[in-house]
Each structure stands twice: as C-alpha cells, then as structure tokens.
JSON list of C-alpha atoms in Angstrom, two decimals:
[
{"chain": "A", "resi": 262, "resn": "UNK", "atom": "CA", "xyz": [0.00, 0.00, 0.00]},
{"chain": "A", "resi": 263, "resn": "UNK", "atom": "CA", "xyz": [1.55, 3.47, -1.05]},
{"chain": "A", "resi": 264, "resn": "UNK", "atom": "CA", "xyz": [0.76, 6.50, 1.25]},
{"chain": "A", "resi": 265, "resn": "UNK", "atom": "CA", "xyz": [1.83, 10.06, 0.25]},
{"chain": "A", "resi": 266, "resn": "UNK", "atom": "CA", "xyz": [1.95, 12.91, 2.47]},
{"chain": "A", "resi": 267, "resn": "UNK", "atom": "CA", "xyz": [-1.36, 14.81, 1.80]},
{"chain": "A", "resi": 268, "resn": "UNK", "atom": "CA", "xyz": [0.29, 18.26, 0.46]},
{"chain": "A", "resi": 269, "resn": "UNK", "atom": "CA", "xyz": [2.97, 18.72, -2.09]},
{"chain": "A", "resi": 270, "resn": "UNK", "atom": "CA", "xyz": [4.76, 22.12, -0.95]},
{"chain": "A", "resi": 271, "resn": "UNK", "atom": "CA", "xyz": [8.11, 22.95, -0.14]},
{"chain": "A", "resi": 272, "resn": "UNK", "atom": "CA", "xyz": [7.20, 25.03, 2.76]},
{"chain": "A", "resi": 273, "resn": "UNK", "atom": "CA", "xyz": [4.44, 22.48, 5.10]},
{"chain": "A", "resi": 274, "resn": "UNK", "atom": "CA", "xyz": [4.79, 22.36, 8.20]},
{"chain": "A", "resi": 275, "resn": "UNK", "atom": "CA", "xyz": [1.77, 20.31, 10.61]},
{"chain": "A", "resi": 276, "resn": "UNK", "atom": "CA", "xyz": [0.92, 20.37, 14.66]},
{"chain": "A", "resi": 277, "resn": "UNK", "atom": "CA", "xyz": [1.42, 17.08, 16.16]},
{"chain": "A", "resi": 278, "resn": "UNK", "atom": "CA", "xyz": [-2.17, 17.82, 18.24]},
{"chain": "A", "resi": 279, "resn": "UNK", "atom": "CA", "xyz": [-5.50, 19.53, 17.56]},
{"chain": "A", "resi": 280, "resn": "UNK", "atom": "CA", "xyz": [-8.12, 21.03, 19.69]},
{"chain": "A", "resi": 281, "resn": "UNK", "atom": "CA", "xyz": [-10.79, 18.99, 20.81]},
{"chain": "A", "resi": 282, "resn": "UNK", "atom": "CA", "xyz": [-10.03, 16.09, 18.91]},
{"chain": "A", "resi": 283, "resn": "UNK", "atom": "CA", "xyz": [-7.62, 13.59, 17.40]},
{"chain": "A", "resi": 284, "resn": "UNK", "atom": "CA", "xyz": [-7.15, 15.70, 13.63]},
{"chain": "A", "resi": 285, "resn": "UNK", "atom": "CA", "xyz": [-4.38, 17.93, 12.74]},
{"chain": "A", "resi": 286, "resn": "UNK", "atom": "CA", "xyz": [-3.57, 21.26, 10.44]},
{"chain": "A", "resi": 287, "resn": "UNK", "atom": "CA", "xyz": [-1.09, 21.20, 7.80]},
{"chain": "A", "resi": 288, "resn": "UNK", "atom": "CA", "xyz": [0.16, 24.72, 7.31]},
{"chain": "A", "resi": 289, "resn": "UNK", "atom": "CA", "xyz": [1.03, 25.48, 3.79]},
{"chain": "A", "resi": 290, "resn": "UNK", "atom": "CA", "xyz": [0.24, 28.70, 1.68]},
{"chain": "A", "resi": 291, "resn": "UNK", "atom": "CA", "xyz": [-3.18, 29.16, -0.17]},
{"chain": "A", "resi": 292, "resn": "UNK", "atom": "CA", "xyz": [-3.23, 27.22, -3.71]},
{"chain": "A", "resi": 293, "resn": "UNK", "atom": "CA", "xyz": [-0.48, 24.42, -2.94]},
{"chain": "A", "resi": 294, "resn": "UNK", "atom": "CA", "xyz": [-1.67, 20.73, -4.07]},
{"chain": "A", "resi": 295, "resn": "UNK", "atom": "CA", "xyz": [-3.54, 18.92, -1.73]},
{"chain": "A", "resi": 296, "resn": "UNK", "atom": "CA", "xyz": [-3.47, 15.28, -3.29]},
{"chain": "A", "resi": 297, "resn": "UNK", "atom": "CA", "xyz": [-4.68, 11.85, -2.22]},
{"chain": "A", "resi": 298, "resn": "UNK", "atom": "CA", "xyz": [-3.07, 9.98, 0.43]},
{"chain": "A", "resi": 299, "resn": "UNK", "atom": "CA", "xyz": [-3.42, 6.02, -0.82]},
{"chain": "A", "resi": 300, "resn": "UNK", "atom": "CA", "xyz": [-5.40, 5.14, -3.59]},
{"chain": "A", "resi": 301, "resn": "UNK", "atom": "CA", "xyz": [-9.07, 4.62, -3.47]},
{"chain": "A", "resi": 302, "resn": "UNK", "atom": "CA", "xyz": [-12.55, 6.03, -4.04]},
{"chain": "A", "resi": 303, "resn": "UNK", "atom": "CA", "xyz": [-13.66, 9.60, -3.30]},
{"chain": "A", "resi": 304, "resn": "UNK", "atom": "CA", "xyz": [-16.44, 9.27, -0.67]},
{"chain": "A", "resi": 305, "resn": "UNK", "atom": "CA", "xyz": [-17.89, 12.89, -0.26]},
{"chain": "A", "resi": 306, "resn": "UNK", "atom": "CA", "xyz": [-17.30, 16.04, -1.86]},
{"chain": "A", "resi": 307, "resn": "UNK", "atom": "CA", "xyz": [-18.29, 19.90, -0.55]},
{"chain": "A", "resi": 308, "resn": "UNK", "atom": "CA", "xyz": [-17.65, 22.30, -3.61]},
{"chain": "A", "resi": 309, "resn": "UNK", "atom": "CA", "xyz": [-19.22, 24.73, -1.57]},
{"chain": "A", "resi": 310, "resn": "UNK", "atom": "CA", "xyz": [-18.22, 27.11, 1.39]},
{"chain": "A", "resi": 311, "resn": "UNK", "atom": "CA", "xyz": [-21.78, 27.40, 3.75]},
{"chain": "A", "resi": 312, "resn": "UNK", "atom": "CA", "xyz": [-20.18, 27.97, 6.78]},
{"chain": "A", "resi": 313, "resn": "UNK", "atom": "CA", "xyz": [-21.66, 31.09, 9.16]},
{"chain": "A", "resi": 314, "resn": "UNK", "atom": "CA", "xyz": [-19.62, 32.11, 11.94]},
{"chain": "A", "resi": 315, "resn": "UNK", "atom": "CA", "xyz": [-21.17, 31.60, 15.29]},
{"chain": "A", "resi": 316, "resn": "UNK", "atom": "CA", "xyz": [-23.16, 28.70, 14.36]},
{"chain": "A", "resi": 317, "resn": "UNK", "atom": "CA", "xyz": [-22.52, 25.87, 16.28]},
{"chain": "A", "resi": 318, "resn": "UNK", "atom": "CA", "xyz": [-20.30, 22.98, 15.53]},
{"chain": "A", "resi": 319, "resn": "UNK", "atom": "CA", "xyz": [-21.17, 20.82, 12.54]},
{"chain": "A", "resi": 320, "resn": "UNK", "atom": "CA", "xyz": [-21.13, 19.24, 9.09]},
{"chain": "A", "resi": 321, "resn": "UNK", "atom": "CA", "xyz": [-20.21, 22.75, 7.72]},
{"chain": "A", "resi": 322, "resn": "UNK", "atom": "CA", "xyz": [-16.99, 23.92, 9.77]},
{"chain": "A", "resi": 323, "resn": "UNK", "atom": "CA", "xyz": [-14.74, 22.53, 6.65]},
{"chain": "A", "resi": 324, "resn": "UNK", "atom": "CA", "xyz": [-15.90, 24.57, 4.40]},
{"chain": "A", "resi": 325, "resn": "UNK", "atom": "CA", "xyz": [-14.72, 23.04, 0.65]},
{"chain": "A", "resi": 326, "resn": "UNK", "atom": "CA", "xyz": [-13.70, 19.17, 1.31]},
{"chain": "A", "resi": 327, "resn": "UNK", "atom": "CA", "xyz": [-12.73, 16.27, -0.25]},
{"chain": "A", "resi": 328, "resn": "UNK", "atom": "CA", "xyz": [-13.34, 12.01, 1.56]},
{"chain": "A", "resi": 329, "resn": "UNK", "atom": "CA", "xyz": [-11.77, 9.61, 0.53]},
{"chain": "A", "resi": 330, "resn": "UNK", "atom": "CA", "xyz": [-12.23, 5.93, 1.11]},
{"chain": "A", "resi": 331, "resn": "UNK", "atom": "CA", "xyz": [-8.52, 3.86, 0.46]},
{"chain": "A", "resi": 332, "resn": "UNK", "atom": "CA", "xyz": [-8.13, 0.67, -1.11]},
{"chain": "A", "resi": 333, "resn": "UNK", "atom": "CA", "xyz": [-6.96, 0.12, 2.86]},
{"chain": "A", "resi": 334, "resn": "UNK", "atom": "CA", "xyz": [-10.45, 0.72, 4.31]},
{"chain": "A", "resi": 335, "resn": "UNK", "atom": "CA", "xyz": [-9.46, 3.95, 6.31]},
{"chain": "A", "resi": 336, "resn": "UNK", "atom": "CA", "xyz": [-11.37, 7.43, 5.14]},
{"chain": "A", "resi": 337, "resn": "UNK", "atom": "CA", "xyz": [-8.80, 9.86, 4.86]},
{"chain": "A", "resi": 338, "resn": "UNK", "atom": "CA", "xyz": [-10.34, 13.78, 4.98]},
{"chain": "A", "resi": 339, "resn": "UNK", "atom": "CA", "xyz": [-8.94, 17.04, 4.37]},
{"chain": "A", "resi": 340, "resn": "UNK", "atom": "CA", "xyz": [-11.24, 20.27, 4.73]},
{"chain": "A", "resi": 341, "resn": "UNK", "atom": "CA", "xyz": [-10.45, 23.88, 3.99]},
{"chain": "A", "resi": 342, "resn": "UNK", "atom": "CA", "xyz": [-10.08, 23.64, 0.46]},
{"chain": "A", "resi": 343, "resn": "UNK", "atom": "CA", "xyz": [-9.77, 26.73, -1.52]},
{"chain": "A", "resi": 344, "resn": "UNK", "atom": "CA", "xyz": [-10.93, 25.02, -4.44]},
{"chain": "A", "resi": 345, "resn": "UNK", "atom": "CA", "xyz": [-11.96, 21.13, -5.18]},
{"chain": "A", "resi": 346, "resn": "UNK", "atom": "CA", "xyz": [-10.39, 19.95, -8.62]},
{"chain": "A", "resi": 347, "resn": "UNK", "atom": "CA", "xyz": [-13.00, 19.63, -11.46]},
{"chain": "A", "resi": 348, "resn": "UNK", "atom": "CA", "xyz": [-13.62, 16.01, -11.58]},
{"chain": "A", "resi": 349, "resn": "UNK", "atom": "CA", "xyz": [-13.41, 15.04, -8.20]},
{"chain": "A", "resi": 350, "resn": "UNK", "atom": "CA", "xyz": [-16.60, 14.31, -7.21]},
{"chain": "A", "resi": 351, "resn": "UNK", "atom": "CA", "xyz": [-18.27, 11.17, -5.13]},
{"chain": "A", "resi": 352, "resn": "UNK", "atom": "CA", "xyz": [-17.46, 8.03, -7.05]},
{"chain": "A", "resi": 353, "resn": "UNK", "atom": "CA", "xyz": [-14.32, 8.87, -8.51]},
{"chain": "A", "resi": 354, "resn": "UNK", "atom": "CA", "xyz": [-11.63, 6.43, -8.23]},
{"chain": "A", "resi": 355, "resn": "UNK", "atom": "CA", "xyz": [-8.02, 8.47, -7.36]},
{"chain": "A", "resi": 356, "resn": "UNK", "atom": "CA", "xyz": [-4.75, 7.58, -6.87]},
{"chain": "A", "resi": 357, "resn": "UNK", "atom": "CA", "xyz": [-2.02, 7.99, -4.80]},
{"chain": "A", "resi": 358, "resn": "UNK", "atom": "CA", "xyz": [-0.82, 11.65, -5.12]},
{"chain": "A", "resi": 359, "resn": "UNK", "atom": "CA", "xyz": [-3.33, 12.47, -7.42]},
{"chain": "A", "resi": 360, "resn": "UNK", "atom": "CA", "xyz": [-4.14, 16.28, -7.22]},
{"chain": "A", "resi": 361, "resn": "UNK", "atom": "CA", "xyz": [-7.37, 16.79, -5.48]},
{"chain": "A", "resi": 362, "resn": "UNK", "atom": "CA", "xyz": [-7.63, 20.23, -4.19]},
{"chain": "A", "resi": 363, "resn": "UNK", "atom": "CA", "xyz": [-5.40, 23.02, -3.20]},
{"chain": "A", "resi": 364, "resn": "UNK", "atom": "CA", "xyz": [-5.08, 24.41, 0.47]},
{"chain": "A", "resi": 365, "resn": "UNK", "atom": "CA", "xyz": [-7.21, 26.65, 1.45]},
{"chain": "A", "resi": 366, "resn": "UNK", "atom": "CA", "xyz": [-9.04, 28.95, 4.24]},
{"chain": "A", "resi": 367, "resn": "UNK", "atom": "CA", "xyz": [-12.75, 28.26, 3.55]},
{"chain": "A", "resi": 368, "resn": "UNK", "atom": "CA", "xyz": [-15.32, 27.32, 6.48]},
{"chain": "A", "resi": 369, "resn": "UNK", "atom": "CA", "xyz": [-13.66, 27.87, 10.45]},
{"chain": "A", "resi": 370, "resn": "UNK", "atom": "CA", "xyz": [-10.03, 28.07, 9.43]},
{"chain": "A", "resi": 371, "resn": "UNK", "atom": "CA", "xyz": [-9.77, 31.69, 10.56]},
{"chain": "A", "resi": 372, "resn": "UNK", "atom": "CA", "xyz": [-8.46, 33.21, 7.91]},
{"chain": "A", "resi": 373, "resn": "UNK", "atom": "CA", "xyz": [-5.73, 30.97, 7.83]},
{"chain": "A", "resi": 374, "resn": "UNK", "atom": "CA", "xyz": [-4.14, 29.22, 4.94]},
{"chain": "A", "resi": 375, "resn": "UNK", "atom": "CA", "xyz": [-4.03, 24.68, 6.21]},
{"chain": "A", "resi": 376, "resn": "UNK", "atom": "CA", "xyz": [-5.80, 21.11, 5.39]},
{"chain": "A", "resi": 377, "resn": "UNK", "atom": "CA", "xyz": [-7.42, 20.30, 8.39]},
{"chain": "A", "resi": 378, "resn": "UNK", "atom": "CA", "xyz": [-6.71, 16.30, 8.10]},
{"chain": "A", "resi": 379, "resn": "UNK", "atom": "CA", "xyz": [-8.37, 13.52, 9.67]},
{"chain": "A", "resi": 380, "resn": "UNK", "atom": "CA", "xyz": [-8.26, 9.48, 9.56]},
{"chain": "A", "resi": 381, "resn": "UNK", "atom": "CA", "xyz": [-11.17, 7.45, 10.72]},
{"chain": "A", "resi": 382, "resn": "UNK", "atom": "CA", "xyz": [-13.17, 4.50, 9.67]},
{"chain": "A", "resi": 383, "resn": "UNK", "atom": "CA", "xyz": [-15.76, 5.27, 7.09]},
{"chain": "A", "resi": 384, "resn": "UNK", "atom": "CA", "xyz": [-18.56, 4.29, 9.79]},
{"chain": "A", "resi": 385, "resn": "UNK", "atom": "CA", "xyz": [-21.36, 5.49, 8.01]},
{"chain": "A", "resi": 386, "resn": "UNK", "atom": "CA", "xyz": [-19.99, 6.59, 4.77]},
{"chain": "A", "resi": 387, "resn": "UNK", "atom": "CA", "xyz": [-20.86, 9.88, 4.65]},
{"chain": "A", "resi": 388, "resn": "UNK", "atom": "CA", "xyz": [-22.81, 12.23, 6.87]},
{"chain": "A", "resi": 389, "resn": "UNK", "atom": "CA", "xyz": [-21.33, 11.10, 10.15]},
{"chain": "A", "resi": 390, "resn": "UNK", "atom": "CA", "xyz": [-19.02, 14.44, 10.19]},
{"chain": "A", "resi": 391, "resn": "UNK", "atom": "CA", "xyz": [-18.00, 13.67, 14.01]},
{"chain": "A", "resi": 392, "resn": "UNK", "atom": "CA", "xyz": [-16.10, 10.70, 12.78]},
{"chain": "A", "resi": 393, "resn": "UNK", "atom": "CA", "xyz": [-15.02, 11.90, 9.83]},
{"chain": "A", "resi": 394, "resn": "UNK", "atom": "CA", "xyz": [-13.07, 15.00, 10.81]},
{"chain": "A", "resi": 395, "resn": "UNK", "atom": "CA", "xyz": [-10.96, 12.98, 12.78]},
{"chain": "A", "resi": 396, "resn": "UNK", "atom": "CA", "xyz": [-10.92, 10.25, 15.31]},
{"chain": "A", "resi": 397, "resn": "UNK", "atom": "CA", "xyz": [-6.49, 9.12, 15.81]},
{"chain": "A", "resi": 398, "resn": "UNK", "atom": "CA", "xyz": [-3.69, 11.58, 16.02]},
{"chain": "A", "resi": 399, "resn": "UNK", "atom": "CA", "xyz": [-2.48, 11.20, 11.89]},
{"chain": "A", "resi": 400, "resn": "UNK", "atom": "CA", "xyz": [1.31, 12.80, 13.56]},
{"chain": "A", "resi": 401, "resn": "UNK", "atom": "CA", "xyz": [2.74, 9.61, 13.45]},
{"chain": "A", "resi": 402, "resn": "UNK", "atom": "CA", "xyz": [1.44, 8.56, 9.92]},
{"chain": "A", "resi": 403, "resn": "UNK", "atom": "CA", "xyz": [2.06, 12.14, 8.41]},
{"chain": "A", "resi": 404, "resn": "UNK", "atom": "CA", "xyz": [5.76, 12.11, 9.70]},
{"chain": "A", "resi": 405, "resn": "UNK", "atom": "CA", "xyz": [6.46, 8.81, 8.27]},
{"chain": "A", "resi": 406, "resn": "UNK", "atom": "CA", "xyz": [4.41, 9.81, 4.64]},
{"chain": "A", "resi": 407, "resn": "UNK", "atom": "CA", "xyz": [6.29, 12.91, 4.93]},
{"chain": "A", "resi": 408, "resn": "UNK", "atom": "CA", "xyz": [10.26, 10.78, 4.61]},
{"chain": "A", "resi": 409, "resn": "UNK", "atom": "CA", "xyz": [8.33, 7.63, 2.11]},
{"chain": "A", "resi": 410, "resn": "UNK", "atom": "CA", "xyz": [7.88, 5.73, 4.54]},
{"chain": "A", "resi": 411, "resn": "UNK", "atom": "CA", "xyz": [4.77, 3.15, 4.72]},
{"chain": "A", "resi": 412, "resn": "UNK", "atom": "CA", "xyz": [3.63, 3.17, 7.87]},
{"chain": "A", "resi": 413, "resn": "UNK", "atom": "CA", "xyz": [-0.04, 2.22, 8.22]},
{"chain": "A", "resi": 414, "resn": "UNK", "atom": "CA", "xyz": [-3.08, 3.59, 10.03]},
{"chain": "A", "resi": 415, "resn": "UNK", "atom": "CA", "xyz": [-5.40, 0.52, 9.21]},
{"chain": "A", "resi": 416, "resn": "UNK", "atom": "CA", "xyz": [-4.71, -1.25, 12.67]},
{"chain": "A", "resi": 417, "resn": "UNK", "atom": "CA", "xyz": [-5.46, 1.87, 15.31]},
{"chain": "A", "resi": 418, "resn": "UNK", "atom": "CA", "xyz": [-8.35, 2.84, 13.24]},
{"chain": "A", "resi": 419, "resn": "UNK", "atom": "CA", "xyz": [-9.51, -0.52, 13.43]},
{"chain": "A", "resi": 420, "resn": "UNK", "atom": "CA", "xyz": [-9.19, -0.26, 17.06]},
{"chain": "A", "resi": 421, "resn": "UNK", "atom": "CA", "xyz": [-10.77, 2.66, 17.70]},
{"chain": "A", "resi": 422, "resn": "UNK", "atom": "CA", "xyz": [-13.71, 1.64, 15.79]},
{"chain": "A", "resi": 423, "resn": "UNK", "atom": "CA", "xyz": [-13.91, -1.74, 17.69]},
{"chain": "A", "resi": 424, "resn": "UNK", "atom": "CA", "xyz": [-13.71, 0.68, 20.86]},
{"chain": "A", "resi": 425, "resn": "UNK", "atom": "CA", "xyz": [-16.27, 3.10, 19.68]},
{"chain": "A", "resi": 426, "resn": "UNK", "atom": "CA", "xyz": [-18.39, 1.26, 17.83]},
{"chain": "A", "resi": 427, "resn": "UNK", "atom": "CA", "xyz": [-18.02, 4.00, 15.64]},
{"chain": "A", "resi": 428, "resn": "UNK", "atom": "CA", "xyz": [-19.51, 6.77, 17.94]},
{"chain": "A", "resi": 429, "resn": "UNK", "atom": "CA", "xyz": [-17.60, 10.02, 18.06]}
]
C-alpha cells in the first residue's frame, strides 16, 4: 500500500495535536496541491463554502472538502479547500498523489491558509461528520508519509472503531 503525504509544498509544516479532537492542520500557503493519500474512491465532496460564523459545531466547519475511502479501508479527509479539482466528485476512483484540491481557508479556518486532516473509519460513509473529521492523532502517519515511509493507520483505526463502535 503506497501512502503520500497529503500536500505537495516545499514550505508544510503540521501540529502534532489539535483542539478537541484527534485531527491535525497542515500549514502550507493558499493554492499548494492537496493530493490523495493512498489510492481509493472519493467518498464525499463539498464544492461549496456554507459555513456562518457563530453557528454551532457541525457538518459545515470545513468549508470546501474532499473524503476519501482507500483501497486500505481507512477514510482519509482534508477540509479547507480553496478550491476542489473539477472532476473530483463522489465516485471517482483516485490515486495515490493524485491532485485533489489546493489548500485553502474556507469554512472555520480563521483566515488561515491549512488542510485540516483527519483518519477514521468510514462508519457510516458519509454524513457522520463527528467521525469523519478525525478520530487518531495522523502525527505519526504524516511524519512517516512525509520521509516515504509506509507506515499504516489501518490497525489503530480498526481499534478505535472496535472501541467506539463508531460513535464520536
């Protein structure tokens, strides 16, 4: 299984830790390529930016986004998106480092340029946006992605899902 590091910039840097749950933000200017992690099927798509500041938490906070279910049965997600590449869209079979988006500040980001990127089992597919913005620390997997390295999420998502039963 091939894993890529989620944004191709020369200037990317990510925190190791999120607020409030197991995600992270990778910092890169506006416009760099945000591409596809393994290969696999695009799950959900948000072309759209409907978030309203001071609503409460919800399906909306990512603004533009892109899920995507790998050929390893973990849903990788990445929010923020200043645009989604035309194409892209539910259904879509991608592959590794294919070009899906570019970062982006749309939906809570703050003004601030980053992929907010989470790993979690694709519990209910789509619509379950508590699971799917995040549910184990991707540090370990990004830092590893980041040097070529392989290293796997499939077994701690398994076993958080086992744990959870799926329930953010």
């Amino acid at each position: 299984m091939e894993y890529v590091f989620p944004v191709h910039a020369s200037n990317v840097d990510f925190h190791t830790t999120h607020a409030k749950y197991p995600a992270t933000d990778i910092f890169a200017d506006c416009g760099e390529p945000v591409v596809a992690t393994t290969s696999g099927v695009v799950l959900e798509v948000s072309l759209t930016d409907e978030y309203v500041k001071g609503r409460p938490d919800g399906p909306l906070n990512g603004g533009r986004s892109v899920s995507l279910l790998g050929d390893d049965g973990v849903r990788y997600y990445g929010s923020h998106l200043q645009r989604v590449l035309s194409g892209i869209r539910a259904g879509v079979r991608v592959q590794a480092g294919q070009e899906l988006g570019e970062v982006g500040h749309t939906g809570n980001a703050n003004g601030v340029c980053h992929l907010h990127y989470g790993i979690s089992p694709p519990c209910a597919r789509t619509g379950d946006w508590k699971v799917r913005r995040g549910v184990i620390w991707p540090a370990p997997y990004l830092k590893s992605w980041r040097k070529k390295g392989g290293k796997s999420p499939v077994s701690e998502v398994a076993a958080w899902k086992s744990e959870h039963d799926c329930k953010a």
